[in-house]
PDB file of C-alpha atoms in Angstrom:
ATOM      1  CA  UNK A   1      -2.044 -95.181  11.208  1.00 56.00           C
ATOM      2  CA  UNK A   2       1.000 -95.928  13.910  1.00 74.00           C
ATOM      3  CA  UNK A   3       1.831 -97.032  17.336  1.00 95.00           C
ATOM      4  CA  UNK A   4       3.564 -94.038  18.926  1.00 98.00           C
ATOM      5  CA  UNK A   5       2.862 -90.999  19.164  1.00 98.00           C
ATOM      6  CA  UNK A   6       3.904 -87.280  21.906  1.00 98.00           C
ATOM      7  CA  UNK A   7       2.005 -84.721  21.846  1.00 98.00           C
ATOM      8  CA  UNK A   8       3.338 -81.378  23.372  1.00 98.00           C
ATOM      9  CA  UNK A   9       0.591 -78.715  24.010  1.00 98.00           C
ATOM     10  CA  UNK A  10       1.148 -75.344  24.591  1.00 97.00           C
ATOM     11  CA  UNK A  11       2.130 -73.408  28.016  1.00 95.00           C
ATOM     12  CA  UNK A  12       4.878 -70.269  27.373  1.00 94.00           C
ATOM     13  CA  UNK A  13       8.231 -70.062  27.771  1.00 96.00           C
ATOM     14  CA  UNK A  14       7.967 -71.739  31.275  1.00 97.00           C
ATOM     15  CA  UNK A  15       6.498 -74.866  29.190  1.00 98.00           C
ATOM     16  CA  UNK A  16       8.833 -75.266  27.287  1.00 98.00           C
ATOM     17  CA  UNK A  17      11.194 -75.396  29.831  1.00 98.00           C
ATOM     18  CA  UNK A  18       9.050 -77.732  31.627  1.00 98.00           C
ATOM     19  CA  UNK A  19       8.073 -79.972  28.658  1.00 98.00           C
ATOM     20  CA  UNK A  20      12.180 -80.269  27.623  1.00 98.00           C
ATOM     21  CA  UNK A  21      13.311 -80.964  31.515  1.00 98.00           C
ATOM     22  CA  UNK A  22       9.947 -83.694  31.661  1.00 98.00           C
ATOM     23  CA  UNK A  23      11.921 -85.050  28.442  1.00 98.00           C
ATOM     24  CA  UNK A  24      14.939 -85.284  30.142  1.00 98.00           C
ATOM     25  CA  UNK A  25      14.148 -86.927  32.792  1.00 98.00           C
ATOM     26  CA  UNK A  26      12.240 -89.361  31.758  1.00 98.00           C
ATOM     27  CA  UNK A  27      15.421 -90.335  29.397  1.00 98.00           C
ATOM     28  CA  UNK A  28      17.483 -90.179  32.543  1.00 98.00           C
ATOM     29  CA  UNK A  29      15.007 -92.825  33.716  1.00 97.00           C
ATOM     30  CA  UNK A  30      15.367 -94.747  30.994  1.00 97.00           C
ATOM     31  CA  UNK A  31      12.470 -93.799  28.658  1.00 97.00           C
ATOM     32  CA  UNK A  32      12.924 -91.619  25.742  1.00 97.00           C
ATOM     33  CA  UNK A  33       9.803 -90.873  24.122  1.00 98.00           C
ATOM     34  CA  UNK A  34      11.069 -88.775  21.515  1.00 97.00           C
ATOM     35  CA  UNK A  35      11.029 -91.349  18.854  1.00 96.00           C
ATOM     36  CA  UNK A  36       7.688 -91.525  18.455  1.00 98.00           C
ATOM     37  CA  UNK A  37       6.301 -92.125  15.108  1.00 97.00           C
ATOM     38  CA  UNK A  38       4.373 -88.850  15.712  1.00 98.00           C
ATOM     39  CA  UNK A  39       5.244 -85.798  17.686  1.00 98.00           C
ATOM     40  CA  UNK A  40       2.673 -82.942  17.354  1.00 98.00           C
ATOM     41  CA  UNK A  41       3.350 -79.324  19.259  1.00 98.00           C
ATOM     42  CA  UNK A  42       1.746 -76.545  19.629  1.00 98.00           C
ATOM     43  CA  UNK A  43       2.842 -72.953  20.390  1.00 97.00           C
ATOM     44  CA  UNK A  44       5.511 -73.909  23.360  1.00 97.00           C
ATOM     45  CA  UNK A  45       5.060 -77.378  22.140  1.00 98.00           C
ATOM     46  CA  UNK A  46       5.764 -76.431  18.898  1.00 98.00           C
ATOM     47  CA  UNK A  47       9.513 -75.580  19.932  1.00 98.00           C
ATOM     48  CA  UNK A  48      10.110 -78.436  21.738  1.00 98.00           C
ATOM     49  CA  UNK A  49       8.548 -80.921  19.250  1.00 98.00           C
ATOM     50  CA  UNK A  50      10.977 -78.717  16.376  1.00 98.00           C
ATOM     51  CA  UNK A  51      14.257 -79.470  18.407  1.00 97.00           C
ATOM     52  CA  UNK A  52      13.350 -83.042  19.723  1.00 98.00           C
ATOM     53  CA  UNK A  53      12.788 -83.855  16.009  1.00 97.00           C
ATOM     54  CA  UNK A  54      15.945 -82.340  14.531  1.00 96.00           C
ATOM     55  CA  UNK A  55      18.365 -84.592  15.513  1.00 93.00           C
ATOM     56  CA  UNK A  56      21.212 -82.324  16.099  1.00 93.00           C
ATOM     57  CA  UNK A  57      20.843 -82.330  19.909  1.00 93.00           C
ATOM     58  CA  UNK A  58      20.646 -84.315  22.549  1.00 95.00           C
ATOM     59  CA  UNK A  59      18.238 -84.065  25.413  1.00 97.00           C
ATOM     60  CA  UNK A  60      21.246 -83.286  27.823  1.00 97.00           C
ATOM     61  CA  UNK A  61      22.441 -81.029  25.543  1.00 97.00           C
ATOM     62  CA  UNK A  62      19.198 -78.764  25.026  1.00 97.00           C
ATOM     63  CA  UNK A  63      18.311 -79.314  28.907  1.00 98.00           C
ATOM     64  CA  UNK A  64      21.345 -77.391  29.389  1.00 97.00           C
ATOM     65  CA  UNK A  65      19.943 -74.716  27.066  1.00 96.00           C
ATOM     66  CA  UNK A  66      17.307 -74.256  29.352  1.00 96.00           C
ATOM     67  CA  UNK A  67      19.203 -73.590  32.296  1.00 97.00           C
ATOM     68  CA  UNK A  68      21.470 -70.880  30.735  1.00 94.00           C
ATOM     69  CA  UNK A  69      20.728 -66.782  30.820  1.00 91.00           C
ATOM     70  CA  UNK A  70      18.223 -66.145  28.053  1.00 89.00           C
ATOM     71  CA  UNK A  71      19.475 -64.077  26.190  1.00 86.00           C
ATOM     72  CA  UNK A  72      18.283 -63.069  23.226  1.00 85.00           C
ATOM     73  CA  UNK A  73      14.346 -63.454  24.528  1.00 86.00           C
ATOM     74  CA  UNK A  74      11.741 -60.710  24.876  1.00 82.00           C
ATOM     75  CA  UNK A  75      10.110 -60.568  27.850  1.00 82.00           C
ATOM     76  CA  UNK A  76       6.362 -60.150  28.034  1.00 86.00           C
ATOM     77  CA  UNK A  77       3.326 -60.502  29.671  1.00 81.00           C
ATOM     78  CA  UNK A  78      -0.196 -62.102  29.988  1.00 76.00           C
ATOM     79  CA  UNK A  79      -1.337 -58.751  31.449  1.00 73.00           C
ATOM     80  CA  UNK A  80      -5.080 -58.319  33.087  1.00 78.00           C
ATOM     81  CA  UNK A  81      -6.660 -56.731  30.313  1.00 78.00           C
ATOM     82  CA  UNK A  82      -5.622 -59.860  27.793  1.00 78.00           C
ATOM     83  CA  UNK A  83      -6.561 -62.279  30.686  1.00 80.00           C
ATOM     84  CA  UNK A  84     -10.171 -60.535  30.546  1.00 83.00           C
ATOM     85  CA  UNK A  85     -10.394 -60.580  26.502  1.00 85.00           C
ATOM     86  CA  UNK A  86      -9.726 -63.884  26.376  1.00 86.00           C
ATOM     87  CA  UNK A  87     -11.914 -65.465  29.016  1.00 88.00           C
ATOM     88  CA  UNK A  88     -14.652 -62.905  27.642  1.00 90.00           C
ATOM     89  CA  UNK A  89     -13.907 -64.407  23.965  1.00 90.00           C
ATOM     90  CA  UNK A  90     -14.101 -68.197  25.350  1.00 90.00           C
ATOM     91  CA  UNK A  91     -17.386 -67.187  27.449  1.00 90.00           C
ATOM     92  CA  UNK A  92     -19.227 -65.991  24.142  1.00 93.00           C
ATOM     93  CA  UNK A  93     -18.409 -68.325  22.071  1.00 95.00           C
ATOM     94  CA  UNK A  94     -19.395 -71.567  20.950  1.00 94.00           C
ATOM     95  CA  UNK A  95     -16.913 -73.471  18.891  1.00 96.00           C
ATOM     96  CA  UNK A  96     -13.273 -73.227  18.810  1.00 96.00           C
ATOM     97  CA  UNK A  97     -13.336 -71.012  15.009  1.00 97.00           C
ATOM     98  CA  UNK A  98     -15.638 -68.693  16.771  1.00 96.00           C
ATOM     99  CA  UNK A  99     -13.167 -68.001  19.970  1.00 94.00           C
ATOM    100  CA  UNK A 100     -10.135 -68.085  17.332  1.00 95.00           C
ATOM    101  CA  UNK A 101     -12.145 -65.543  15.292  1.00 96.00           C
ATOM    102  CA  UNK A 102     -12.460 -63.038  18.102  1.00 95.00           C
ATOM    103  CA  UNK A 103      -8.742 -63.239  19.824  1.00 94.00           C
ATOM    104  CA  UNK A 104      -7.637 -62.881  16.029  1.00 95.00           C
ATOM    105  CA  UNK A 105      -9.447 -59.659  15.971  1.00 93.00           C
ATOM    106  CA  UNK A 106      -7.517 -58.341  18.921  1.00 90.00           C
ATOM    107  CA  UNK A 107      -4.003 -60.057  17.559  1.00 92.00           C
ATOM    108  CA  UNK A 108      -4.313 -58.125  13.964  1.00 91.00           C
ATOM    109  CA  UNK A 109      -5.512 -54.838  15.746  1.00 87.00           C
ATOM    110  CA  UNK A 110      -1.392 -54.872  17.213  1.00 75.00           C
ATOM    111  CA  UNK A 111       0.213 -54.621  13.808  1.00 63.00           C
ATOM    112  CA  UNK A 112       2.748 -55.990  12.502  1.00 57.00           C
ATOM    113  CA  UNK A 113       5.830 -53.720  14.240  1.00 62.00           C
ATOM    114  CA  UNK A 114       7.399 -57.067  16.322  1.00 82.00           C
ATOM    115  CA  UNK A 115       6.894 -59.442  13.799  1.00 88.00           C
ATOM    116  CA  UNK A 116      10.339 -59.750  12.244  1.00 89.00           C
ATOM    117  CA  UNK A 117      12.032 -59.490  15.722  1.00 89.00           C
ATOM    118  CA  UNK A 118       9.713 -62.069  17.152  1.00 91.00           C
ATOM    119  CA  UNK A 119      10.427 -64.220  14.354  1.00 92.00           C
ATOM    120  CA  UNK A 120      14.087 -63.742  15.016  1.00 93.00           C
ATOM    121  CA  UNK A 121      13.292 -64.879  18.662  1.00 92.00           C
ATOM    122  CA  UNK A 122      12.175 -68.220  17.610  1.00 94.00           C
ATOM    123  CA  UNK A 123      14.525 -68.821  15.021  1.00 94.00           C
ATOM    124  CA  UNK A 124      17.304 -68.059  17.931  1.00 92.00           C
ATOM    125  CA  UNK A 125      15.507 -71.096  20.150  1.00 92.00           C
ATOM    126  CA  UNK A 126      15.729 -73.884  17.517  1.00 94.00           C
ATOM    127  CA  UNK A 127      18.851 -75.500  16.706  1.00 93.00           C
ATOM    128  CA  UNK A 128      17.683 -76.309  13.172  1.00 94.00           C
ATOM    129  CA  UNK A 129      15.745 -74.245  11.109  1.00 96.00           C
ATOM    130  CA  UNK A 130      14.706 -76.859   8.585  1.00 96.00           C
ATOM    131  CA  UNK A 131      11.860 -79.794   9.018  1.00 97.00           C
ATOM    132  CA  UNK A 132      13.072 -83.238   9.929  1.00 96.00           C
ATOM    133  CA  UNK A 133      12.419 -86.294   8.295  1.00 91.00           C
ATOM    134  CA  UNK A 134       9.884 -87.556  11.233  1.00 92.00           C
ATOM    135  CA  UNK A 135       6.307 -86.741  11.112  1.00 96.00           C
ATOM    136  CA  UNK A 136       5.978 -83.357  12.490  1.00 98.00           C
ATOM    137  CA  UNK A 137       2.412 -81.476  12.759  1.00 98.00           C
ATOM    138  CA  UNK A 138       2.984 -78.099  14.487  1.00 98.00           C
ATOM    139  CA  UNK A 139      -0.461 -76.130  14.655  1.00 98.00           C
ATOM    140  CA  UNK A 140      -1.627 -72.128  14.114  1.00 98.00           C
ATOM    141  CA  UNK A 141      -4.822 -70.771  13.689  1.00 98.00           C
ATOM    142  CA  UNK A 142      -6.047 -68.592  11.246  1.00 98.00           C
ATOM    143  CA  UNK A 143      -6.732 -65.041  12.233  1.00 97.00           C
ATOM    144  CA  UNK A 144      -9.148 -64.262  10.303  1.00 96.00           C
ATOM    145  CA  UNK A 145     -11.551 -67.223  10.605  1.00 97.00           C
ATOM    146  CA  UNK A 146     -10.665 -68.898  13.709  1.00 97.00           C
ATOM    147  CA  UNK A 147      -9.433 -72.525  11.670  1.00 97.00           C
ATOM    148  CA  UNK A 148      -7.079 -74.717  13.133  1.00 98.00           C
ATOM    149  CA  UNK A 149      -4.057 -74.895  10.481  1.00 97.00           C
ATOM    150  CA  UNK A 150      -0.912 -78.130  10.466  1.00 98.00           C
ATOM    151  CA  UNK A 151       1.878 -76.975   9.101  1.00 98.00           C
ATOM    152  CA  UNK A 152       4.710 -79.906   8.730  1.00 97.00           C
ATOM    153  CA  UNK A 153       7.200 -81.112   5.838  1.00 95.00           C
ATOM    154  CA  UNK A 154       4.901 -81.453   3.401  1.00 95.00           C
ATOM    155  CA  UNK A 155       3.039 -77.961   4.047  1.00 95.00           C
ATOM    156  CA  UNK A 156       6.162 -76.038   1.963  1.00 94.00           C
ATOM    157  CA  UNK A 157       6.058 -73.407   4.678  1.00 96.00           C
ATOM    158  CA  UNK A 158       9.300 -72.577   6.334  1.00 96.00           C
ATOM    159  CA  UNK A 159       9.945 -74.320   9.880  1.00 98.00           C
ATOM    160  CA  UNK A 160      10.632 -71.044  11.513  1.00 97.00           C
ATOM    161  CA  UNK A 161       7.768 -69.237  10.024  1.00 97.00           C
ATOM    162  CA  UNK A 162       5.452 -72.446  11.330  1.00 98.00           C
ATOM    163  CA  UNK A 163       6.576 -72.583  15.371  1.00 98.00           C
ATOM    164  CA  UNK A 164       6.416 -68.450  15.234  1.00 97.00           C
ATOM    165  CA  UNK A 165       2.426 -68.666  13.860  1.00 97.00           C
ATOM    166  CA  UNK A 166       2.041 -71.681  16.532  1.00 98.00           C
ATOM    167  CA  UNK A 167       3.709 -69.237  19.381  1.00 97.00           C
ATOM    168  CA  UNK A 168       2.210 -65.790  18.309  1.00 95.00           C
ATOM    169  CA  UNK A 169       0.100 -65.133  21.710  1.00 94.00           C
ATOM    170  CA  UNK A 170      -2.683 -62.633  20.668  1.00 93.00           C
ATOM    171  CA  UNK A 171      -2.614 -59.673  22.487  1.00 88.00           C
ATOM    172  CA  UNK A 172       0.917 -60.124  23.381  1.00 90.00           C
ATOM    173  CA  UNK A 173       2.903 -60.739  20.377  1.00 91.00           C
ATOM    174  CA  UNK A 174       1.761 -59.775  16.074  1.00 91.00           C
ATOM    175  CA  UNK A 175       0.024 -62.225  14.178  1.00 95.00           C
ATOM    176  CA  UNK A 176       2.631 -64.082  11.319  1.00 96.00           C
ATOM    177  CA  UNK A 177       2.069 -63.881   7.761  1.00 94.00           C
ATOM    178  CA  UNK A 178       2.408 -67.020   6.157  1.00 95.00           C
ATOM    179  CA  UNK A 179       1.333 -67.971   2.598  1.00 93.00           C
ATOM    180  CA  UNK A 180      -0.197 -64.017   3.052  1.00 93.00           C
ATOM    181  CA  UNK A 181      -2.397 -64.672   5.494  1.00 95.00           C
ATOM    182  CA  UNK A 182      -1.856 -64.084   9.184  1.00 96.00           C
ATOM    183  CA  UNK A 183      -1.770 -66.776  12.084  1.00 97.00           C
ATOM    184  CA  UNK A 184      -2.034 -66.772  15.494  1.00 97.00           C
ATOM    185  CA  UNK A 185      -1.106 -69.485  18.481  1.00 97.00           C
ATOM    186  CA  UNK A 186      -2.125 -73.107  17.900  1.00 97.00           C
ATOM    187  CA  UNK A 187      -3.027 -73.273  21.830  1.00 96.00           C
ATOM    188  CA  UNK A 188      -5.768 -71.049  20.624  1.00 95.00           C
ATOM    189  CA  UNK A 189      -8.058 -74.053  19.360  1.00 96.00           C
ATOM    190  CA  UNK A 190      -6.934 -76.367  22.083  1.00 95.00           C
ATOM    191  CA  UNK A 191      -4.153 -76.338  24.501  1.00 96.00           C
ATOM    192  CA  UNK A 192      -2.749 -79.726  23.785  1.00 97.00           C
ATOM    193  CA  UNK A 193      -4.658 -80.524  20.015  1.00 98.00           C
ATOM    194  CA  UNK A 194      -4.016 -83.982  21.139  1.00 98.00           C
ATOM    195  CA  UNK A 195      -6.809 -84.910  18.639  1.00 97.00           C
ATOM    196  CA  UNK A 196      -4.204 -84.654  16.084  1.00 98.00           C
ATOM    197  CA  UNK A 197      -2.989 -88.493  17.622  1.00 98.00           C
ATOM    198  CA  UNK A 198      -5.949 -89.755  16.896  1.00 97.00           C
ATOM    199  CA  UNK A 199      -5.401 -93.199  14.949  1.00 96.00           C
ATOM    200  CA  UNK A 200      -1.752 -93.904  16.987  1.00 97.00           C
ATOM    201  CA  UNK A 201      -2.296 -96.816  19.260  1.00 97.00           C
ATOM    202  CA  UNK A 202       0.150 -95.649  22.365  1.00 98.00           C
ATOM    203  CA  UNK A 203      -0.120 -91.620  23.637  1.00 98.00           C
ATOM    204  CA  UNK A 204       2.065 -89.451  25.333  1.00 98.00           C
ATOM    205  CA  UNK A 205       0.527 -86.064  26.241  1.00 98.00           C
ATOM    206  CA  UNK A 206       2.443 -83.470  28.094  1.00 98.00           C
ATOM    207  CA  UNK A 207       0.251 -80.522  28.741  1.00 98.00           C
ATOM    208  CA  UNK A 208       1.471 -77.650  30.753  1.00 98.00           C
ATOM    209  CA  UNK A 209      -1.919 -76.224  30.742  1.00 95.00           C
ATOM    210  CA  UNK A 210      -3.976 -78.325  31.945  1.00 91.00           C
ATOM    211  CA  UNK A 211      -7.489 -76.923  31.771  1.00 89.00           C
ATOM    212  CA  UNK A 212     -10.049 -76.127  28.876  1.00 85.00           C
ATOM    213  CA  UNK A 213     -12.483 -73.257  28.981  1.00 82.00           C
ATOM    214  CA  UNK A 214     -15.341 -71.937  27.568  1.00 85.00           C
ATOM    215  CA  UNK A 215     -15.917 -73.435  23.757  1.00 93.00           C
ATOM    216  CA  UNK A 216     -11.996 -75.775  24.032  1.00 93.00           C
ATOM    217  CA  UNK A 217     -11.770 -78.965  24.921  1.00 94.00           C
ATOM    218  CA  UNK A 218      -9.670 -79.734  28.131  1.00 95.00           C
ATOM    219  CA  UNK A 219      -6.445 -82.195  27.542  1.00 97.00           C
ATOM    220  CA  UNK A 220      -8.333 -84.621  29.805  1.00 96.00           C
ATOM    221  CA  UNK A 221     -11.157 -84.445  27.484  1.00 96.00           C
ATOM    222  CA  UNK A 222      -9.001 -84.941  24.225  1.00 97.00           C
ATOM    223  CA  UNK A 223      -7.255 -87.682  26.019  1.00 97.00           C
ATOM    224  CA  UNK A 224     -10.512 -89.708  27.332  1.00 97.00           C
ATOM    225  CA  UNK A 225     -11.874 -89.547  23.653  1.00 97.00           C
ATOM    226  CA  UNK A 226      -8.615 -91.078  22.034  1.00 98.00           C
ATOM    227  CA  UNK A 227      -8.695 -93.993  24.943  1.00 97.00           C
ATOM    228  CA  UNK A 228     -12.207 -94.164  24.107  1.00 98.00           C
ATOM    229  CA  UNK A 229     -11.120 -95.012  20.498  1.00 96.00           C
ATOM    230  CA  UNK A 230      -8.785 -97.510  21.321  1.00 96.00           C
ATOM    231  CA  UNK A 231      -5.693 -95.890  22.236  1.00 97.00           C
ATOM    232  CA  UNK A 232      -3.597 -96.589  25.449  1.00 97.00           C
ATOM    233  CA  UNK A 233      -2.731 -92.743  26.582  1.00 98.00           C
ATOM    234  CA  UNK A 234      -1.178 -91.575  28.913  1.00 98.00           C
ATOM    235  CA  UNK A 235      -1.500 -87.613  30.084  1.00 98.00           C
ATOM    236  CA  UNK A 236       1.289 -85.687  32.525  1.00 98.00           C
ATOM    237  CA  UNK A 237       0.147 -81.979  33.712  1.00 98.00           C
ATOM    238  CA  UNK A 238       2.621 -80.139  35.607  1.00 98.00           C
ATOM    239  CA  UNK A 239       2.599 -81.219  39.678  1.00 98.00           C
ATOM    240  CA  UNK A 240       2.259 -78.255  41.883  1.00 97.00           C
ATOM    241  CA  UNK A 241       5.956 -77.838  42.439  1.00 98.00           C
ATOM    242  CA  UNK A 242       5.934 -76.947  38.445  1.00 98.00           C
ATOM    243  CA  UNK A 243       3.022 -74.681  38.980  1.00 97.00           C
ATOM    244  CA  UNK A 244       4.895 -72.867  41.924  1.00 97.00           C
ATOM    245  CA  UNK A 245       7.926 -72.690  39.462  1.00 97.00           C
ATOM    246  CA  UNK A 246       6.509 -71.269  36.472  1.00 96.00           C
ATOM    247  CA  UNK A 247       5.934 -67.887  38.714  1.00 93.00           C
ATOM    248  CA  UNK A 248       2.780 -66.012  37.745  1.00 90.00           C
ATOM    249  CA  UNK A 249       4.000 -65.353  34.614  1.00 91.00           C
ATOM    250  CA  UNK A 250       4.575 -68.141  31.536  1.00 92.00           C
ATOM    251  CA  UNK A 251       6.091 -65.392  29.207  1.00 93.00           C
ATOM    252  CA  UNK A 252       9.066 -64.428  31.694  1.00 93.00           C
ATOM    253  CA  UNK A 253      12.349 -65.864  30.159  1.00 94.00           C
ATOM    254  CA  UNK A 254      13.626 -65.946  33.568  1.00 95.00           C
ATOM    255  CA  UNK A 255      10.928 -68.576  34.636  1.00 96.00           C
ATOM    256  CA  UNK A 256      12.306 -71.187  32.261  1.00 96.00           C
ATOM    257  CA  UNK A 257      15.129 -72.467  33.977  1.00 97.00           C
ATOM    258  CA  UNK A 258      13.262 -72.766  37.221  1.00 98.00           C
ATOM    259  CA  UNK A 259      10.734 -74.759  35.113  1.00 98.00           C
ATOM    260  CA  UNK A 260      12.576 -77.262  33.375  1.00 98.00           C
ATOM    261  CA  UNK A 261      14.599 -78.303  36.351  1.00 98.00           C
ATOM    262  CA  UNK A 262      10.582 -78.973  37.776  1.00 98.00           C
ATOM    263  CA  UNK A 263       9.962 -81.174  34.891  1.00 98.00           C
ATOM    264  CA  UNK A 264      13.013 -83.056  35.463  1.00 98.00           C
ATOM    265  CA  UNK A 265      12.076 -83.457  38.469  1.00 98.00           C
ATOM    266  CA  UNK A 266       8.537 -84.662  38.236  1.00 98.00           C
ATOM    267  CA  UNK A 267       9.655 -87.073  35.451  1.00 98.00           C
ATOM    268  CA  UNK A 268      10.424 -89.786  38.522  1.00 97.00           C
ATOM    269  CA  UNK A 269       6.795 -89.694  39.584  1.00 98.00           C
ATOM    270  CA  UNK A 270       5.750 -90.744  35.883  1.00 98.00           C
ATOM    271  CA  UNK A 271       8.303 -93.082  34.862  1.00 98.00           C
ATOM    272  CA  UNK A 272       7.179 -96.528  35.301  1.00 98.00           C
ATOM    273  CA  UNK A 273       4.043 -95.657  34.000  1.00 98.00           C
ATOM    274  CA  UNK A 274       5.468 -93.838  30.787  1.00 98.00           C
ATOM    275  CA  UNK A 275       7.548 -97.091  30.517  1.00 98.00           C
ATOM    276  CA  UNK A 276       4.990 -99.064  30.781  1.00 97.00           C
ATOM    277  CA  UNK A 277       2.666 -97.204  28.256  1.00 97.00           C
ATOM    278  CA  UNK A 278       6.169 -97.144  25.728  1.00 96.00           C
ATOM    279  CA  UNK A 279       7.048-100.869  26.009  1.00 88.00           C
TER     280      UNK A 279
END
């Protein structure tokens, strides 16, 4: 199918922050992955992968980004009660569509009052808001029966309306209507999808949450099956100065600058071996 392929799971504002200063660095050290033949993101992931793929910016130039006030975000939270709903959902349920099923039930019982500011959120983050010409899978998941859905070029839907389903949180911010139906995050069926590179010979896989849970596959688990199949892979979760940095919570804007200079940082540990892995 091809040789290279990134895969950028999903993780909040403070991984995308992360993923782009990981990025960065690793450029800085002389690898830069982003022209892989693939690049697949989901909910934070999804904004990264849609600005790495644009070519209109630079990774200097959208590190920066990350390291200015953000303005123009809406803070948020994971709060207690959505922490308990969703490890009750992953506890009771036994495939991925089942667990997507249930948090879309609590997603679609917040309206639809944020949507069009949320979407104007997004569409504020990405420096272009139509699809490349690269191959570009950004993921949601259907609301209403829990299925894992790739938008890219070829889907007709518009870019910004594809990263806001892949970064609508349920319980935190409204489901997106797309083709009339409503979407929720990608990182609801996996937090890195990295099955998605299945068929690419060489893997990146930069996963800012690195555990599974419940009925979802852990990144380490969708990375041993694609080595399993053949494919040399490589998998970077954040080190536990990014964990300290993201705060305890991966929806505060503030958290992202913090996090990305992490990810820069940690990008010397991983170098060599990303290099060797890209060769």
């Amino acid at each position: 199918m091809g040789d290279t392929a990134l895969v950028l799971g999903a993780g909040g504002i403070t991984g995308v922050g992360w993923e782009i200063g990981m990025l960065y660095g690793l450029a800085e050290a002389g690898v830069d992955v982003t022209g892989a033949e693939l690049v697949v993101g989901s909910s934070a992931g999804s904004v990264v992968a849609a600005q790495i793929t644009s070519g209109r910016i630079g990774l200097p130039q959208l590190y920066e980004r990350q390291l200015v006030r953000p303005d123009g975000e809406l803070p948020a939270n994971l709060g207690p009660a959505a922490v308990f709903r969703f490890a009750r959902a992953a506890l009771t349920s036994r495939t991925p569509e089942e667990y997507g099923r249930k948090l879309g039930r609590v997603a679609l019982a917040g309206g639809t009052e944020q949507e069009a500011a949320r979407r104007e959120v997004i569409a504020g983050r990405l420096v272009s808001h139509e699809w490349p010409r690269r191959r570009l899978r950004i993921t949601a998941v259907a609301a209403d029966s829990g299925e894992l859905r790739i938008f890219d070029p070829e889907s007709g839907v518009d870019l910004v309306d594809a990263v806001a389903a892949s970064c609508a949180v349920p319980g935190v911010w409204p489901a997106v209507t797309v083709e009339g139906r409503r979407w929720i995050d990608g990182g609801v069926h996996s937090p890195a999808n990295a099955q998605l590179a299945a068929g690419y010979d060489r893997v990146l896989v930069l996963a800012p949450l690195a555990l599974g849970g419940g009925p979802l596959d852990s990144p380490r688990t969708q990375v041993a099956a694609l080595a399993a199949a053949g494919a040399r892979v490589e998998l970077i979760t954040p080190d536990s100065a990014a964990r300290r940095s993201f705060g305890r919570n991966s929806l505060e804007p503030s958290r992202r600058a913090p996090a990305a200079r992490a990810g820069r940082a940690q990008a010397a540990s991983h170098a060599a071996t990303v290099a060797e892995l890209w060769a």
